[in-house]
CSV table of C-alpha atoms and ligand atoms in Angstrom, one decimal:
chain,number,residue,atom,x,y,z
A,1,UNK,CA,28.6,-2.7,-6.4
A,2,UNK,CA,24.8,-2.1,-6.7
A,3,UNK,CA,22.8,-0.3,-4.1
A,4,UNK,CA,19.1,-0.9,-3.4
A,5,UNK,CA,16.9,2.0,-2.3
A,6,UNK,CA,13.4,0.8,-1.3
A,7,UNK,CA,10.7,3.4,-1.9
A,8,UNK,CA,8.3,4.0,1.0
A,9,UNK,CA,5.6,4.8,-1.6
A,10,UNK,CA,4.8,1.1,-1.4
A,11,UNK,CA,5.2,0.8,2.3
A,12,UNK,CA,2.3,0.3,4.7
A,13,UNK,CA,2.1,3.9,5.9
A,14,UNK,CA,0.1,2.8,9.0
A,15,UNK,CA,3.3,1.1,10.2
A,16,UNK,CA,5.9,3.3,8.4
A,17,UNK,CA,8.6,3.1,11.1
A,18,UNK,CA,8.4,-0.7,11.2
A,19,UNK,CA,8.5,-1.0,7.5
A,20,UNK,CA,11.6,1.2,7.3
A,21,UNK,CA,13.3,-0.8,10.0
A,22,UNK,CA,12.3,-4.0,8.2
A,23,UNK,CA,13.8,-2.8,4.9
A,24,UNK,CA,17.0,-1.8,6.8
A,25,UNK,CA,17.2,-5.3,8.4
A,26,UNK,CA,16.5,-6.8,5.0
A,27,UNK,CA,19.6,-5.2,3.5
A,28,UNK,CA,18.5,-1.9,2.0
A,29,UNK,CA,21.3,0.6,1.3
A,30,UNK,CA,19.2,3.8,1.1
A,31,UNK,CA,15.6,4.7,1.9
A,32,UNK,CA,13.9,6.5,-1.1
A,33,UNK,CA,11.1,9.0,-0.3
A,34,UNK,CA,8.9,10.1,-3.2
A,35,UNK,CA,7.6,13.6,-2.7
A,36,UNK,CA,4.6,14.5,-5.0
A,37,UNK,CA,2.7,17.8,-5.1
A,38,UNK,CA,-0.4,17.1,-7.2
A,39,UNK,CA,1.0,19.5,-9.8
A,40,UNK,CA,4.2,18.2,-11.3
A,41,UNK,CA,2.6,14.8,-11.0
A,42,UNK,CA,-1.1,14.0,-10.5
A,43,UNK,CA,-0.6,12.3,-7.1
A,44,UNK,CA,0.1,13.9,-3.7
A,45,UNK,CA,2.2,12.1,-1.1
A,46,UNK,CA,4.7,13.2,1.5
A,47,UNK,CA,6.1,16.3,3.1
A,48,UNK,CA,9.1,17.0,5.4
A,49,UNK,CA,7.2,15.6,8.4
A,50,UNK,CA,7.4,12.1,6.9
A,51,UNK,CA,11.1,12.5,6.2
A,52,UNK,CA,11.5,13.4,9.9
A,53,UNK,CA,9.6,10.2,10.8
A,54,UNK,CA,11.8,8.1,8.5
A,55,UNK,CA,14.9,9.8,10.0
A,56,UNK,CA,13.9,8.6,13.4
A,57,UNK,CA,13.4,5.1,12.2
A,58,UNK,CA,16.7,4.5,10.4
A,59,UNK,CA,20.4,5.5,10.1
A,60,UNK,CA,20.4,4.7,6.4
A,61,UNK,CA,20.8,7.5,3.9
A,62,UNK,CA,17.5,9.1,3.0
A,63,UNK,CA,17.2,9.7,-0.7
A,64,UNK,CA,14.5,12.3,-1.3
A,65,UNK,CA,13.0,12.5,-4.8
A,66,UNK,CA,11.1,15.8,-5.3
A,67,UNK,CA,8.4,15.5,-7.9
A,68,UNK,CA,7.2,19.0,-7.2
A,69,UNK,CA,7.2,22.2,-9.2
A,70,UNK,CA,9.7,24.8,-8.1
A,71,UNK,CA,11.5,22.4,-5.8
A,72,UNK,CA,13.9,25.2,-4.8
A,73,UNK,CA,11.2,26.5,-2.5
A,74,UNK,CA,11.3,23.4,-0.4
A,75,UNK,CA,15.0,22.4,-0.1
A,76,UNK,CA,15.7,23.8,3.3
A,77,UNK,CA,12.6,22.2,4.9
A,78,UNK,CA,13.6,18.7,3.6
A,79,UNK,CA,17.2,19.2,4.5
A,80,UNK,CA,16.2,20.2,8.0
A,81,UNK,CA,13.9,17.2,8.3
A,82,UNK,CA,16.9,14.9,7.8
A,83,UNK,CA,17.3,14.1,4.1
A,84,UNK,CA,20.8,13.1,3.0
A,85,UNK,CA,20.2,13.6,-0.7
A,86,UNK,CA,17.7,15.9,-2.5
A,87,UNK,CA,16.9,15.2,-6.2
A,88,UNK,CA,15.0,17.6,-8.4
A,89,UNK,CA,13.2,17.0,-11.7
A,90,UNK,CA,15.0,19.0,-14.3
A,91,UNK,CA,11.6,19.8,-15.9
A,92,UNK,CA,10.4,21.5,-12.7
A,93,UNK,CA,13.1,24.0,-11.9
A,94,UNK,CA,14.0,26.9,-14.2
A,95,UNK,CA,17.5,27.5,-12.9
A,96,UNK,CA,18.8,24.0,-12.5
A,97,UNK,CA,22.4,24.9,-11.7
A,98,UNK,CA,21.3,27.4,-9.0
A,99,UNK,CA,19.1,24.7,-7.4
A,100,UNK,CA,21.8,22.1,-7.4
A,101,UNK,CA,24.2,24.6,-5.9
A,102,UNK,CA,21.6,25.4,-3.2
A,103,UNK,CA,21.3,21.7,-2.3
A,104,UNK,CA,25.1,21.5,-1.7
A,105,UNK,CA,25.1,24.7,0.3
A,106,UNK,CA,22.6,22.9,2.6
A,107,UNK,CA,25.3,20.2,3.0
A,108,UNK,CA,23.2,17.6,1.1
A,109,UNK,CA,23.9,15.5,-2.0
A,110,UNK,CA,22.5,17.1,-5.2
A,111,UNK,CA,20.6,15.0,-7.7
A,112,UNK,CA,19.0,15.7,-11.0
A,113,UNK,CA,16.1,13.6,-12.3
A,114,UNK,CA,15.2,13.0,-16.0
A,115,UNK,CA,11.7,12.1,-17.0
A,116,UNK,CA,11.5,9.3,-19.6
A,117,UNK,CA,11.3,11.8,-22.5
A,118,UNK,CA,13.9,14.2,-21.2
A,119,UNK,CA,17.3,14.0,-23.0
A,120,UNK,CA,20.5,13.5,-21.1
A,121,UNK,CA,21.9,16.7,-22.8
A,122,UNK,CA,20.2,18.7,-20.0
A,123,UNK,CA,23.0,17.5,-17.7
A,124,UNK,CA,26.0,18.4,-19.8
A,125,UNK,CA,26.7,21.8,-18.3
A,126,UNK,CA,25.8,21.0,-14.7
A,127,UNK,CA,27.9,17.9,-14.2
A,128,UNK,CA,30.2,19.6,-11.8
A,129,UNK,CA,27.2,20.4,-9.6
A,130,UNK,CA,25.9,16.8,-9.4
A,131,UNK,CA,26.3,14.0,-6.9
A,132,UNK,CA,23.6,11.9,-8.5
A,133,UNK,CA,21.6,11.5,-11.7
A,134,UNK,CA,18.3,9.7,-11.5
A,135,UNK,CA,16.9,8.3,-14.8
A,136,UNK,CA,13.1,7.7,-14.5
A,137,UNK,CA,12.2,4.4,-16.1
A,138,UNK,CA,8.5,5.1,-15.8
A,139,UNK,CA,6.5,8.4,-15.9
A,140,UNK,CA,6.7,9.6,-12.3
A,141,UNK,CA,3.5,9.7,-10.1
A,142,UNK,CA,2.7,6.2,-9.1
A,143,UNK,CA,4.3,3.0,-7.9
A,144,UNK,CA,3.9,-0.4,-9.6
A,145,UNK,CA,4.1,0.8,-13.2
A,146,UNK,CA,5.7,-1.1,-16.0
A,147,UNK,CA,9.3,-0.4,-16.8
A,148,UNK,CA,9.9,1.5,-20.1
A,149,UNK,CA,12.6,-0.2,-22.1
A,150,UNK,CA,13.1,2.9,-24.3
A,151,UNK,CA,15.0,4.4,-21.3
A,152,UNK,CA,17.8,1.9,-21.6
A,153,UNK,CA,19.8,3.8,-24.3
A,154,UNK,CA,19.6,6.9,-22.2
A,155,UNK,CA,21.0,5.2,-19.1
A,156,UNK,CA,23.9,4.2,-21.3
A,157,UNK,CA,24.4,7.8,-22.5
A,158,UNK,CA,24.2,9.1,-18.9
A,159,UNK,CA,26.8,6.5,-17.9
A,160,UNK,CA,29.1,7.8,-20.7
A,161,UNK,CA,28.6,11.5,-19.6
A,162,UNK,CA,29.4,10.5,-16.0
A,163,UNK,CA,32.5,8.5,-16.9
A,164,UNK,CA,33.8,11.4,-19.1
A,165,UNK,CA,33.2,13.8,-16.1
A,166,UNK,CA,35.8,11.8,-14.1
A,167,UNK,CA,34.0,12.7,-10.9
A,168,UNK,CA,32.0,10.6,-8.5
A,169,UNK,CA,28.3,10.8,-9.6
A,170,UNK,CA,25.8,8.0,-8.7
A,171,UNK,CA,23.6,6.8,-11.5
A,172,UNK,CA,20.2,5.7,-10.1
A,173,UNK,CA,17.1,4.4,-11.9
A,174,UNK,CA,13.5,4.5,-10.6
A,175,UNK,CA,10.3,2.8,-11.8
A,176,UNK,CA,9.4,-0.8,-12.6
A,177,UNK,CA,12.7,-2.1,-11.2
A,178,UNK,CA,12.3,-5.8,-10.3
A,179,UNK,CA,14.3,-9.0,-10.8
A,180,UNK,CA,13.3,-9.1,-14.4
A,181,UNK,CA,14.5,-5.6,-15.3
A,182,UNK,CA,17.4,-5.1,-12.9
A,183,UNK,CA,20.0,-6.9,-15.0
A,184,UNK,CA,19.4,-4.7,-18.1
A,185,UNK,CA,19.6,-1.4,-16.2
A,186,UNK,CA,22.8,-2.4,-14.4
A,187,UNK,CA,24.3,-3.6,-17.6
A,188,UNK,CA,23.4,-0.2,-19.1
A,189,UNK,CA,25.3,1.5,-16.2
A,190,UNK,CA,22.9,2.1,-13.3
A,191,UNK,CA,24.3,1.5,-9.8
A,192,UNK,CA,21.5,2.5,-7.5
A,193,UNK,CA,18.1,0.8,-8.0
A,194,UNK,CA,15.0,2.3,-6.5
A,195,UNK,CA,12.4,-0.4,-5.8
A,196,UNK,CA,8.9,0.1,-4.4
A,197,UNK,CA,6.6,-2.7,-5.4
A,198,UNK,CA,9.4,-5.2,-5.8
A,199,UNK,CA,10.5,-4.8,-2.1
A,200,UNK,CA,7.7,-3.4,0.1
A,201,UNK,CA,4.9,-5.3,-1.6
A,202,UNK,CA,6.7,-8.6,-1.0
A,203,UNK,CA,6.1,-10.7,2.1
A,204,UNK,CA,9.8,-11.4,2.6
A,205,UNK,CA,11.8,-8.2,2.0
A,206,UNK,CA,15.2,-9.8,2.6
A,207,UNK,CA,14.4,-12.4,-0.1
A,208,UNK,CA,13.2,-9.6,-2.4
A,209,UNK,CA,16.4,-7.6,-1.9
A,210,UNK,CA,18.5,-10.7,-2.4
A,211,UNK,CA,16.6,-11.4,-5.7
A,212,UNK,CA,17.3,-7.9,-6.9
A,213,UNK,CA,21.0,-8.1,-6.1
A,214,UNK,CA,21.2,-11.6,-7.8
A,215,UNK,CA,19.5,-10.3,-10.9
A,216,UNK,CA,21.7,-7.2,-11.0
A,217,UNK,CA,25.0,-9.2,-10.7
B,1,DX5,C1,7.4,6.9,-9.3
B,1,DX5,C2,8.3,7.0,-8.0
B,1,DX5,C3,9.0,5.7,-7.7
B,1,DX5,C4,8.1,4.6,-7.3
B,1,DX5,C5,8.7,3.4,-7.9
B,1,DX5,O1,6.8,8.1,-9.4
B,1,DX5,O2,9.3,8.0,-8.3
B,1,DX5,O3,10.0,5.9,-6.8
B,1,DX5,O4,7.9,4.5,-6.0
B,1,DX5,O5,7.8,2.4,-7.7
B,1,DX5,P1,8.0,0.9,-8.3
B,1,DX5,O6,9.3,0.4,-7.9
B,1,DX5,O7,6.8,0.2,-7.7
B,1,DX5,O8,7.8,1.1,-9.8
B,2,ZN,ZN1,11.2,8.0,-6.9
């Protein structure tokens, strides 16, 4: 089963609550929130206040993607705001195991994110601390970028690592996921698809999510 996580980066922020409710009604499984600090990535987006607003608008799990340096400094604030999962970029935190452990201590699902150039080997010794791996299929920072096919072999390698771990870890992909790329990432082993442009920028979100599911099948 493949889950779809629309990213509010592509929502109309002037009507955020309506867009989130619209995505839920359209069949979204999770809501993805892209937090950017202007340092780890060039762009600046959302803080805990926006997660709190999303929390009020939906009962779906809120999947927070922290594209920030030293994410360990902000975990408690996002947990308190209502996140269900917190994912940190492995490039941005010096003591990854400690950070993942801290997320679980807050009662949240712990995720590790790999930039397109970051090898899956970074995960080998923290598998026991993970609930989710997110493989970036674009360089993080902006919505609507083109999918990088060179990430497909890495998705396969992460799938192998997860299967060997014999433990329940979600494998998510993020960036350029649309009906024309969904099949390849699912075939490689992804089971959660983040989708910004291909859901929120479409006039009919239900049709957009159906198209993603059909392509993934
Ligand atoms: C990229 C973000 C993504 C982004 C995906 O930095 O992490 O979640 O919103 O956008 P699309 O689906 O438009 O590539
Ligand atoms: Zn993201």
